[in-house]
Short mmCIF file of C-alpha atoms and ligand atoms in Angstrom, two decimals:
data_model
loop_
_atom_site.label_atom_id
_atom_site.label_comp_id
_atom_site.label_asym_id
_atom_site.label_seq_id
_atom_site.Cartn_x
_atom_site.Cartn_y
_atom_site.Cartn_z
CA MET B 116 7.83 42.30 -1.34
CA ILE B 117 7.34 39.89 1.63
CA TYR B 118 3.74 38.52 2.54
CA MET B 119 2.40 36.43 5.53
CA THR B 120 0.49 33.52 4.56
CA SER B 121 -1.02 30.33 6.26
CA HIS B 122 2.18 28.71 5.35
CA GLY B 123 4.59 31.24 6.87
CA THR B 124 6.25 34.15 5.44
CA ILE B 125 6.75 34.28 1.57
CA THR B 126 8.49 36.78 -1.15
CA THR B 127 7.86 37.27 -4.61
CA ASP B 128 11.00 38.64 -5.13
CA ASN B 129 13.77 36.30 -5.11
CA HIS B 130 12.34 33.95 -7.80
CA ALA B 131 10.73 35.71 -10.66
CA ALA B 132 8.08 33.17 -12.31
CA LEU B 133 9.58 31.23 -15.31
CA TRP B 134 6.75 32.94 -17.55
CA HIS B 135 7.47 36.63 -16.28
CA GLY B 136 8.68 37.75 -19.70
CA ARG B 137 5.12 37.91 -20.82
CA PHE B 138 3.83 40.11 -17.77
CA THR B 139 4.43 43.44 -16.67
CA GLU B 140 3.05 43.24 -13.36
CA GLY B 141 4.38 40.89 -10.54
CA PRO B 142 2.04 38.41 -9.06
CA ASN B 143 -0.11 39.01 -6.05
CA ALA B 144 0.73 37.18 -2.77
CA ALA B 145 -2.70 35.82 -2.48
CA ALA B 146 -2.68 34.50 -6.13
CA VAL B 147 1.06 32.96 -5.72
CA GLU B 148 -0.20 31.25 -2.48
CA PHE B 149 -3.28 29.93 -4.38
CA GLU B 150 -1.14 28.52 -7.28
CA THR B 151 2.00 27.21 -5.81
CA SER B 152 2.54 23.65 -5.94
CA ILE B 153 5.71 23.80 -3.89
CA PHE B 154 4.42 22.34 -0.50
CA GLU B 155 3.72 19.16 -2.45
CA ASP B 156 6.23 18.93 -5.12
CA MET B 157 9.43 19.88 -2.83
CA ARG B 158 9.28 16.14 -2.11
CA MET B 159 10.36 15.38 -5.64
CA ALA B 160 13.26 17.72 -5.52
CA VAL B 161 15.81 15.22 -5.75
CA VAL B 162 14.26 13.29 -8.68
CA ASP B 163 13.74 16.46 -10.50
CA ILE B 164 17.47 17.37 -10.10
CA GLU B 165 18.17 13.72 -11.41
CA GLY B 166 16.05 14.44 -14.56
CA SER B 167 17.77 17.69 -15.09
CA ILE B 168 21.08 15.88 -14.95
CA ALA B 169 19.90 13.34 -17.50
CA HIS B 170 18.62 16.14 -19.65
CA ALA B 171 21.91 18.12 -19.42
CA LYS B 172 23.71 14.98 -20.62
CA MET B 173 20.90 14.57 -23.40
CA LEU B 174 21.28 18.23 -24.45
CA PHE B 175 25.18 17.47 -24.69
CA LYS B 176 25.13 14.62 -26.82
CA GLN B 177 22.51 16.20 -29.24
CA GLY B 178 24.84 19.10 -29.70
CA LEU B 179 22.43 21.48 -27.82
CA ILE B 180 25.06 22.54 -25.13
CA SER B 181 28.92 22.47 -25.09
CA GLU B 182 30.91 20.03 -22.98
CA ALA B 183 31.95 22.97 -20.58
CA GLU B 184 27.89 24.09 -20.17
CA LYS B 185 26.97 20.35 -19.27
CA LYS B 186 29.70 20.17 -16.51
CA LEU B 187 28.54 23.53 -15.20
CA ILE B 188 25.01 22.15 -15.20
CA ILE B 189 25.73 18.97 -13.86
CA ASP B 190 28.14 20.11 -10.76
CA GLY B 191 25.77 22.93 -10.03
CA LEU B 192 22.69 20.41 -10.03
CA GLU B 193 24.55 17.96 -7.62
CA SER B 194 25.61 20.88 -5.43
CA ILE B 195 22.08 21.66 -5.06
CA LYS B 196 21.18 17.99 -4.24
CA ASP B 197 24.07 17.85 -2.01
CA ASP B 198 23.08 21.28 0.18
CA LEU B 199 19.22 20.35 0.16
CA ASN B 200 20.42 16.66 1.51
CA SER B 201 22.39 18.33 4.26
CA GLY B 202 20.09 21.33 4.88
CA LYS B 203 23.34 23.89 4.25
CA ASP B 204 25.02 25.50 1.60
CA LYS B 205 28.95 25.52 0.97
CA ALA B 206 29.10 28.56 3.07
CA GLY B 207 27.52 26.68 5.81
CA ASN B 208 24.17 28.68 5.60
CA PRO B 209 20.62 27.20 5.80
CA PHE B 210 19.47 25.88 2.88
CA THR B 211 16.00 24.40 2.11
CA VAL B 212 13.49 24.77 -0.56
CA ASP B 213 12.24 28.32 -0.93
CA LEU B 214 8.39 28.18 -0.24
CA SER B 215 7.85 31.30 -2.28
CA ALA B 216 8.81 29.47 -5.40
CA GLU B 217 5.71 28.52 -7.77
CA ASP B 218 7.18 24.97 -8.14
CA ILE B 219 10.05 22.80 -7.54
CA HIS B 220 10.86 23.09 -11.24
CA SER B 221 11.16 26.82 -11.07
CA PHE B 222 13.08 26.83 -7.93
CA ILE B 223 15.90 24.61 -8.94
CA GLU B 224 16.24 26.54 -12.23
CA ALA B 225 16.48 29.47 -10.18
CA VAL B 226 19.05 28.38 -7.84
CA LEU B 227 21.28 26.66 -10.67
CA THR B 228 20.92 29.98 -12.47
CA ASP B 229 22.01 31.93 -9.61
CA ARG B 230 25.02 29.57 -8.85
CA ILE B 231 26.37 29.12 -12.67
CA GLY B 232 25.22 31.86 -14.35
CA GLU B 233 24.17 31.87 -18.15
CA ALA B 234 24.70 28.20 -18.71
CA GLY B 235 21.71 27.61 -16.19
CA LYS B 236 19.23 29.37 -18.34
CA LYS B 237 19.97 26.55 -20.77
CA ILE B 238 18.79 23.63 -18.59
CA HIS B 239 15.26 23.93 -19.80
CA THR B 240 16.04 23.60 -23.46
CA GLY B 241 13.59 21.51 -25.53
CA ARG B 242 11.51 20.91 -22.01
CA SER B 243 8.39 22.17 -20.55
CA ARG B 244 7.10 21.87 -17.16
CA ASN B 245 4.42 19.68 -18.24
CA ASP B 246 6.53 16.91 -19.41
CA GLN B 247 8.84 17.76 -16.52
CA ILE B 248 6.26 17.14 -13.82
CA ALA B 249 5.11 13.77 -15.64
CA LEU B 250 8.74 12.77 -15.41
CA ASP B 251 9.14 13.82 -11.78
CA GLU B 252 6.04 11.94 -10.73
CA ARG B 253 6.92 8.78 -12.38
CA LEU B 254 10.50 8.78 -11.14
CA TYR B 255 9.07 9.39 -7.58
CA LEU B 256 6.45 6.93 -8.02
CA ARG B 257 8.91 4.41 -8.85
CA GLN B 258 10.84 5.08 -5.77
CA GLN B 259 7.92 5.25 -3.54
CA ILE B 260 6.69 1.87 -4.80
CA ARG B 261 9.86 0.27 -4.01
CA ILE B 262 9.59 1.48 -0.61
CA LEU B 263 6.19 0.44 -0.17
CA LYS B 264 6.91 -3.07 -1.80
CA SER B 265 9.63 -3.75 0.82
CA GLU B 266 7.21 -3.03 3.82
CA ILE B 267 5.02 -5.48 2.29
CA ILE B 268 7.75 -8.12 2.26
CA LYS B 269 8.46 -7.36 5.85
CA LEU B 270 4.65 -7.68 6.92
CA LEU B 271 4.61 -10.98 5.09
CA GLU B 272 7.89 -12.11 7.10
CA VAL B 273 5.93 -11.48 10.29
CA LEU B 274 2.74 -13.38 9.05
CA LYS B 275 4.97 -16.25 8.10
CA GLU B 276 6.42 -16.18 11.30
CA ILE B 277 3.12 -16.13 13.06
CA ALA B 278 1.78 -19.01 10.71
CA SER B 279 4.88 -21.20 11.35
CA GLU B 280 4.54 -21.25 14.95
CA ASN B 281 0.68 -21.79 14.74
CA ILE B 282 0.23 -24.61 12.24
CA ASN B 283 -1.49 -26.75 15.04
CA THR B 284 -3.10 -23.61 16.82
CA LEU B 285 -7.05 -24.18 16.62
CA ILE B 286 -9.16 -21.09 16.04
CA PRO B 287 -12.93 -21.00 15.17
CA GLY B 288 -13.43 -20.18 11.69
CA PHE B 289 -16.41 -17.79 10.88
CA THR B 290 -18.94 -17.25 8.16
CA HIS B 291 -21.53 -14.28 8.78
CA MET B 292 -19.60 -13.73 12.09
CA GLN B 293 -21.32 -17.10 13.35
CA HIS B 294 -18.98 -20.33 14.26
CA ALA B 295 -18.37 -22.14 11.15
CA GLN B 296 -15.67 -24.65 11.19
CA PRO B 297 -12.53 -25.04 12.91
CA VAL B 298 -9.25 -23.82 11.22
CA THR B 299 -5.98 -22.73 12.62
CA LEU B 300 -4.36 -19.60 13.41
CA ALA B 301 -1.62 -20.51 10.81
CA HIS B 302 -4.48 -20.74 8.14
CA HIS B 303 -6.37 -17.63 9.42
CA VAL B 304 -3.10 -15.20 9.31
CA LEU B 305 -1.98 -16.75 5.86
CA ALA B 306 -5.45 -15.79 4.25
CA TRP B 307 -4.17 -12.19 5.04
CA ALA B 308 -0.75 -12.86 3.60
CA TRP B 309 -2.24 -13.73 0.60
CA MET B 310 -4.24 -10.70 0.17
CA PHE B 311 -0.96 -8.76 0.79
CA VAL B 312 1.00 -10.98 -2.10
CA ARG B 313 -1.72 -9.73 -4.57
CA ASP B 314 -1.39 -6.22 -3.35
CA TYR B 315 2.42 -6.57 -3.85
CA SER B 316 1.67 -7.78 -7.25
CA ARG B 317 -0.81 -5.43 -8.26
CA LEU B 318 1.98 -2.61 -7.18
CA CYS B 319 4.43 -4.33 -9.52
CA ASP B 320 1.81 -4.03 -12.38
CA ALA B 321 1.34 -0.22 -11.83
CA ALA B 322 5.24 0.49 -11.70
CA LYS B 323 5.76 -1.51 -14.99
CA ARG B 324 3.15 0.79 -16.57
CA ALA B 325 4.49 3.72 -15.15
CA ASP B 326 8.12 2.54 -16.30
CA VAL B 327 7.73 4.56 -19.55
CA SER B 328 9.63 7.89 -20.02
CA PRO B 329 7.41 10.78 -20.79
CA ILE B 330 10.46 13.49 -21.30
CA GLY B 331 10.56 14.95 -24.58
CA SER B 332 7.08 15.31 -24.99
CA GLY B 333 7.22 19.20 -24.22
CA ALA B 334 4.30 21.03 -23.37
CA LEU B 335 2.27 18.90 -25.47
CA ALA B 336 3.69 18.68 -28.94
CA GLY B 337 7.18 17.44 -28.37
CA SER B 338 9.85 19.76 -29.88
CA GLY B 339 11.25 21.03 -33.12
CA LEU B 340 14.90 20.57 -31.47
CA PRO B 341 17.00 17.49 -32.09
CA LEU B 342 16.28 15.82 -28.80
CA ASN B 343 17.12 12.19 -28.18
CA ARG B 344 14.34 10.76 -25.99
CA LYS B 345 15.56 7.27 -26.14
CA TYR B 346 18.85 8.31 -24.75
CA GLU B 347 17.43 10.40 -21.96
CA ALA B 348 15.14 7.48 -20.92
CA GLU B 349 17.89 4.92 -20.95
CA LEU B 350 20.00 7.21 -18.82
CA LEU B 351 16.66 7.75 -16.36
CA GLY B 352 16.38 3.99 -16.29
CA PHE B 353 12.99 3.67 -18.00
CA SER B 354 12.28 0.57 -20.16
CA GLU B 355 10.59 2.52 -22.99
CA ILE B 356 9.63 6.15 -23.93
CA THR B 357 5.70 7.06 -24.54
CA GLU B 358 4.34 7.23 -27.94
CA ASN B 359 2.17 10.26 -27.88
CA SER B 360 3.18 13.62 -26.53
CA ILE B 361 -0.30 14.71 -25.91
CA ASP B 362 -1.47 11.57 -24.20
CA THR B 363 1.74 11.94 -21.89
CA VAL B 364 1.09 15.33 -20.85
CA SER B 365 -2.66 14.93 -20.37
CA ASP B 366 -2.71 11.66 -18.24
CA ARG B 367 -2.60 10.77 -14.84
CA ASP B 368 -3.61 7.33 -14.90
CA TYR B 369 -0.48 6.04 -13.39
CA TYR B 370 -1.40 7.93 -10.00
CA LEU B 371 -4.88 6.25 -10.71
CA GLU B 372 -3.93 2.98 -10.72
CA THR B 373 -1.69 3.11 -7.95
CA VAL B 374 -4.00 5.06 -5.44
CA SER B 375 -6.42 2.02 -6.56
CA VAL B 376 -4.08 -0.49 -5.46
CA LEU B 377 -3.48 1.43 -2.37
CA SER B 378 -7.15 1.55 -1.69
CA ILE B 379 -7.48 -2.20 -2.01
CA LEU B 380 -4.33 -2.57 0.26
CA GLN B 381 -5.87 -0.46 2.97
CA MET B 382 -8.92 -2.15 2.53
CA HIS B 383 -7.34 -5.50 3.60
CA LEU B 384 -5.56 -3.91 6.38
CA SER B 385 -8.95 -2.67 7.63
CA ARG B 386 -10.38 -6.06 7.67
CA ALA B 387 -7.47 -7.67 9.39
CA CYS B 388 -7.64 -4.65 11.91
CA GLU B 389 -11.44 -5.23 12.42
CA GLU B 390 -10.58 -8.76 13.56
CA ILE B 391 -8.00 -7.52 15.75
CA VAL B 392 -10.28 -5.32 17.31
CA LEU B 393 -12.90 -8.01 17.68
CA TRP B 394 -10.25 -10.52 18.86
CA SER B 395 -8.97 -8.56 21.47
CA THR B 396 -12.22 -7.95 23.38
CA VAL B 397 -13.08 -9.70 26.72
CA GLU B 398 -15.44 -11.59 24.88
CA PHE B 399 -12.98 -13.13 22.36
CA GLY B 400 -9.83 -12.71 24.04
CA PHE B 401 -7.92 -14.45 21.24
CA ILE B 402 -4.94 -11.94 21.09
CA ASP B 403 -3.22 -9.50 23.48
CA LEU B 404 -1.78 -6.29 21.78
CA SER B 405 1.52 -5.35 23.41
CA GLU B 406 1.18 -2.16 25.47
CA LYS B 407 3.53 -0.29 23.11
CA TRP B 408 0.69 -0.59 20.48
CA SER B 409 -2.55 -0.03 22.68
CA THR B 410 -3.41 2.93 24.54
CA GLY B 411 -5.46 3.55 27.76
CA SER B 412 -8.07 5.53 28.96
CA SER B 413 -8.02 9.04 30.76
CA ILE B 414 -11.16 7.93 33.15
CA MET B 415 -11.26 3.99 32.89
CA PRO B 416 -8.09 2.58 34.60
CA GLN B 417 -8.65 -0.90 33.26
CA LYS B 418 -8.60 0.19 29.52
CA LYS B 419 -6.16 -1.27 27.00
CA ASN B 420 -7.66 -0.16 23.56
CA PRO B 421 -6.68 -1.50 20.10
CA ASP B 422 -6.46 2.07 18.96
CA PHE B 423 -3.80 1.41 16.22
CA ALA B 424 -5.93 -1.37 14.63
CA GLU B 425 -9.02 1.28 14.87
CA LEU B 426 -7.13 3.82 13.30
CA ILE B 427 -5.76 1.66 10.24
CA ARG B 428 -9.38 0.77 9.83
CA GLY B 429 -10.50 4.73 10.12
CA LYS B 430 -7.55 5.90 7.48
CA THR B 431 -9.31 3.71 4.82
CA GLY B 432 -11.80 6.40 4.64
CA THR B 433 -8.76 8.85 3.91
CA VAL B 434 -7.49 6.67 1.27
CA TYR B 435 -10.69 6.07 -0.46
CA GLY B 436 -11.21 9.86 -0.09
CA ASP B 437 -7.92 10.58 -1.90
CA MET B 438 -8.84 8.02 -4.54
CA ILE B 439 -12.05 9.65 -4.94
CA ALA B 440 -10.62 13.09 -5.27
CA LEU B 441 -8.26 12.11 -8.02
CA PHE B 442 -10.67 10.44 -10.03
CA THR B 443 -13.16 13.24 -10.09
CA MET B 444 -10.25 15.84 -10.66
CA MET B 445 -9.31 14.05 -13.85
CA LYS B 446 -12.90 13.36 -14.87
CA ALA B 447 -13.84 15.07 -18.14
CA LEU B 448 -10.58 16.94 -18.35
CA PRO B 449 -10.05 17.97 -22.10
CA LEU B 450 -6.64 17.17 -23.45
CA SER B 451 -3.85 18.25 -23.06
CA TYR B 452 -2.27 19.35 -19.79
CA ASP B 453 -4.60 21.49 -17.63
CA ARG B 454 -3.69 23.05 -14.34
CA ASP B 455 -6.22 21.09 -12.52
CA MET B 456 -3.84 18.10 -12.49
CA GLN B 457 -1.55 19.96 -10.06
CA GLU B 458 -4.07 18.68 -7.46
CA ASP B 459 -2.95 15.26 -8.16
CA LYS B 460 0.09 15.38 -5.66
CA ALA B 461 -1.59 16.37 -2.58
CA SER B 462 -4.11 13.29 -2.80
CA PHE B 463 -1.59 10.87 -4.06
CA PHE B 464 1.00 11.80 -1.20
CA ASP B 465 -1.64 11.91 1.28
CA ALA B 466 -2.90 8.42 0.28
CA TYR B 467 0.61 7.15 -0.25
CA ASP B 468 1.90 8.08 3.43
CA THR B 469 -1.19 6.98 4.97
CA VAL B 470 -0.78 3.41 3.57
CA LEU B 471 2.78 2.97 4.03
CA ASN B 472 2.49 4.03 7.68
CA SER B 473 -0.47 1.64 8.20
CA VAL B 474 1.56 -1.13 6.48
CA LYS B 475 4.36 -0.12 9.12
CA VAL B 476 2.38 0.03 12.09
CA PHE B 477 0.20 -3.04 11.60
CA THR B 478 3.51 -5.14 11.04
CA GLU B 479 4.91 -4.14 14.43
CA MET B 480 1.43 -4.31 16.21
CA ILE B 481 1.05 -7.81 15.16
CA ARG B 482 4.64 -8.93 15.61
CA THR B 483 4.39 -7.85 19.15
CA ALA B 484 1.06 -9.29 20.14
CA LYS B 485 0.50 -12.41 22.17
CA TRP B 486 -2.07 -15.16 20.87
CA ASN B 487 -3.91 -16.72 23.51
CA LYS B 488 -3.78 -20.43 22.11
CA SER B 489 -5.99 -21.98 24.80
CA VAL B 490 -8.99 -19.37 24.31
CA MET B 491 -8.98 -19.91 20.70
CA ALA B 492 -8.85 -23.60 21.24
CA LEU B 493 -11.84 -23.29 23.43
CA GLY B 494 -13.41 -21.18 20.79
CA CYS B 495 -13.77 -24.33 18.58
CA ASP B 496 -15.30 -26.62 21.33
CA GLY B 497 -18.96 -25.19 21.49
CA GLY B 498 -20.80 -23.91 18.53
CA TYR B 499 -21.25 -27.19 16.63
CA LEU B 500 -18.30 -26.17 14.35
CA ASN B 501 -17.86 -30.05 13.56
CA ALA B 502 -21.40 -30.44 12.24
CA THR B 503 -20.09 -30.51 8.70
CA ASP B 504 -17.68 -33.42 9.90
CA VAL B 505 -20.64 -35.40 11.14
CA ALA B 506 -22.09 -35.07 7.71
CA ASP B 507 -18.94 -35.76 6.08
CA TYR B 508 -18.41 -38.95 8.05
CA LEU B 509 -21.90 -40.47 6.63
CA VAL B 510 -21.01 -39.19 3.07
CA ARG B 511 -17.66 -41.16 3.67
CA LYS B 512 -19.92 -44.28 4.31
CA GLY B 513 -21.85 -43.67 0.88
CA LEU B 514 -24.90 -41.61 1.99
CA PRO B 515 -25.62 -38.77 -0.22
CA PHE B 516 -24.65 -35.45 1.03
CA ARG B 517 -28.07 -33.89 1.18
CA THR B 518 -29.26 -36.71 3.55
CA ALA B 519 -26.37 -36.67 5.59
CA HIS B 520 -26.69 -32.83 6.13
CA GLY B 521 -30.11 -33.62 7.46
CA VAL B 522 -29.02 -36.24 9.82
CA SER B 523 -26.18 -34.08 11.09
CA ALA B 524 -28.82 -31.30 11.65
CA SER B 525 -31.32 -33.77 13.62
CA LEU B 526 -28.24 -34.34 15.80
CA VAL B 527 -27.49 -30.66 16.15
CA ARG B 528 -31.15 -30.09 17.22
CA LEU B 529 -30.99 -32.90 19.73
CA ALA B 530 -27.60 -31.62 21.12
CA ILE B 531 -29.23 -28.00 21.40
CA GLU B 532 -32.04 -29.69 23.31
CA LYS B 533 -29.75 -31.47 25.55
CA LYS B 534 -27.60 -28.48 26.20
CA CYS B 535 -24.43 -30.49 25.00
CA ARG B 536 -21.92 -30.57 22.33
CA LEU B 537 -22.11 -33.02 19.39
CA GLU B 538 -19.34 -34.96 20.75
CA GLU B 539 -21.19 -35.37 24.27
CA LEU B 540 -24.05 -37.17 22.81
CA ASP B 541 -24.54 -40.73 23.43
CA PHE B 542 -23.71 -43.20 20.74
CA SER B 543 -27.04 -44.47 21.14
CA ASP B 544 -28.12 -41.04 19.85
CA TYR B 545 -25.99 -41.41 16.82
CA ARG B 546 -27.22 -44.67 15.90
CA ASN B 547 -30.97 -43.62 15.93
CA ALA B 548 -30.01 -40.84 13.69
CA SER B 549 -28.29 -43.43 11.35
CA GLU B 550 -27.03 -46.85 11.25
CA LEU B 551 -24.10 -45.84 9.56
CA PHE B 552 -22.59 -44.65 12.74
CA ASP B 553 -19.74 -46.36 14.23
CA LYS B 554 -17.98 -45.47 17.66
CA ASP B 555 -15.20 -43.90 15.73
CA ILE B 556 -17.53 -41.04 14.99
CA PHE B 557 -16.45 -39.42 18.30
CA GLU B 558 -12.64 -39.51 17.23
CA LYS B 559 -13.60 -38.22 13.70
CA ILE B 560 -15.15 -35.10 15.22
CA THR B 561 -12.73 -33.42 17.65
CA PRO B 562 -11.64 -30.06 16.57
CA VAL B 563 -8.00 -31.57 15.64
CA ALA B 564 -9.62 -34.20 13.61
CA CYS B 565 -11.66 -32.06 11.57
CA VAL B 566 -8.63 -29.71 10.75
CA ILE B 567 -6.80 -32.69 9.86
CA ALA B 568 -9.34 -34.12 7.87
CA ARG B 569 -9.79 -30.81 5.53
CA ASN B 570 -6.66 -31.77 3.67
CA THR B 571 -7.78 -30.31 0.06
CA ASP B 572 -4.95 -28.07 -1.43
CA GLY B 573 -5.43 -24.64 0.13
CA GLY B 574 -7.15 -26.27 3.07
CA PRO B 575 -6.45 -25.92 6.83
CA ALA B 576 -4.97 -29.32 7.49
CA PRO B 577 -1.37 -28.58 8.94
CA LYS B 578 0.42 -30.46 5.97
CA LYS B 579 -1.39 -28.28 3.54
CA VAL B 580 -0.77 -25.17 5.61
CA LYS B 581 3.22 -26.00 5.46
CA ASN B 582 2.67 -25.87 1.66
CA GLN B 583 1.35 -22.35 1.91
CA ILE B 584 4.21 -21.55 4.03
CA ASP B 585 6.67 -23.16 1.79
CA LYS B 586 4.95 -20.92 -1.14
CA LEU B 587 4.91 -17.77 0.82
CA SER B 588 8.68 -18.22 1.81
CA GLU B 589 9.50 -18.83 -1.82
CA PHE B 590 7.72 -15.39 -2.73
CA ILE B 591 9.61 -13.70 0.10
CA LYS B 592 12.69 -14.98 -1.02
CA MET B 593 12.10 -13.87 -4.89
CA ASN B 594 11.30 -10.63 -4.10
CA LYS B 595 13.49 -9.66 -0.99
N1 LIG L 710 3.18 22.45 -10.79
C1 LIG L 710 2.67 21.90 -12.18
C2 LIG L 710 1.85 20.78 -11.89
O1 LIG L 710 2.00 20.02 -10.83
C3 LIG L 710 3.72 21.58 -13.07
C4 LIG L 710 3.09 21.89 -14.41
C5 LIG L 710 2.88 23.24 -14.56
N2 LIG L 710 2.76 23.61 -15.90
C6 LIG L 710 2.04 24.86 -16.29
N3 LIG L 710 1.96 24.95 -17.55
N4 LIG L 710 1.92 25.66 -15.27
O2 LIG L 710 1.39 20.21 -12.64
#
């Protein structure tokens, strides 16, 4: 029977459900459409096949299938993999995942049996879709985390490049969005970089905890057949096997953990994007985004909008939404497997795709942007960003900081009255405020001098920023 669904035409004839023996009636099309996970888990076709190849090798090692059956199964699975990759079967006919299948596991098993006959029916020996899906998800997650990690490294390389070129580029530093103290562009973009370094390391942690093989846990209670879980795990490149079969088919904490990490990463991107949006305004004018990574307006001819930064910022809501969906779906689920958990893939993949694309777009957007150094330097001129340095000057001469703060504040008040900068006050103004001032105060409070003076570890002084860049280079080298 052929049905029209919102996903296109589907048929329930070709692939009888794996559980059909128990039922006398065929599935209803609306029911099939509602329960299928094929639209999500088709992405895991290749890892599903790799899992089955390892399973066949293990079944043979344990004497559960013959060598000839093992060969048939593996050759059959390899041919399905090749055909899926090329989109054609050996006869040259189009070959894609059949969207009428219940899930990727039943699709591949059905094609395998179609191609190799009876031996295909042995691939599910000692296995349930419950441990199979847990396996596929972990294998796929491992691969996807690797891809995202390499994109983060590319982003860090771009940030490192910008930092290296701007060790001496002055930029006002802000707290409460108000002028605070002068820093450098290098120091500011490195602040972004260290956030992404931590995201990278959080991804490594998540991958490490997911690096445990679930296969052999069966539906929930392992198997009465003499399986060899450790061998199968080794074949699949896992470091360990899970300890408890109920836990194994019940939890999706590897997704919860990763999507939490993804949310933090997207949040970090959103903050950098917010700054880019601000910095590309006429009022700031710190950054000029390339035309490739900006859009125009259909009505206002002068517009060059930072839509990509805005979209990344906006997509943070999408990622958080996916995270909340996953957490809510898992909340209070009784052990062991419940079909609710099938919903995990849609949320997780959506979050993952959004974050991966955001990282890629952010990297290109920032790589191709131009920094307006003179405008940024000008931003350090007004706004009394050097008021702390006036106080520090006095502290160096022995005045208690709280008193020095008061003296500096009085000078700021005077400068505001005189509508001038601190460095434009007369020397007599300084002397009236404190006997401790000498003429060198003027050279000590230029923006450049302020930055050079901030020589603490992790501070913006060019010498210290060079250390940061070295550390970042080392991190990139170690993880490339
Ligand atoms: N499509 C299912 C999922 O993603 C696979 C496991 C199905 N198991 C079952 N007993 N129906 O969770």
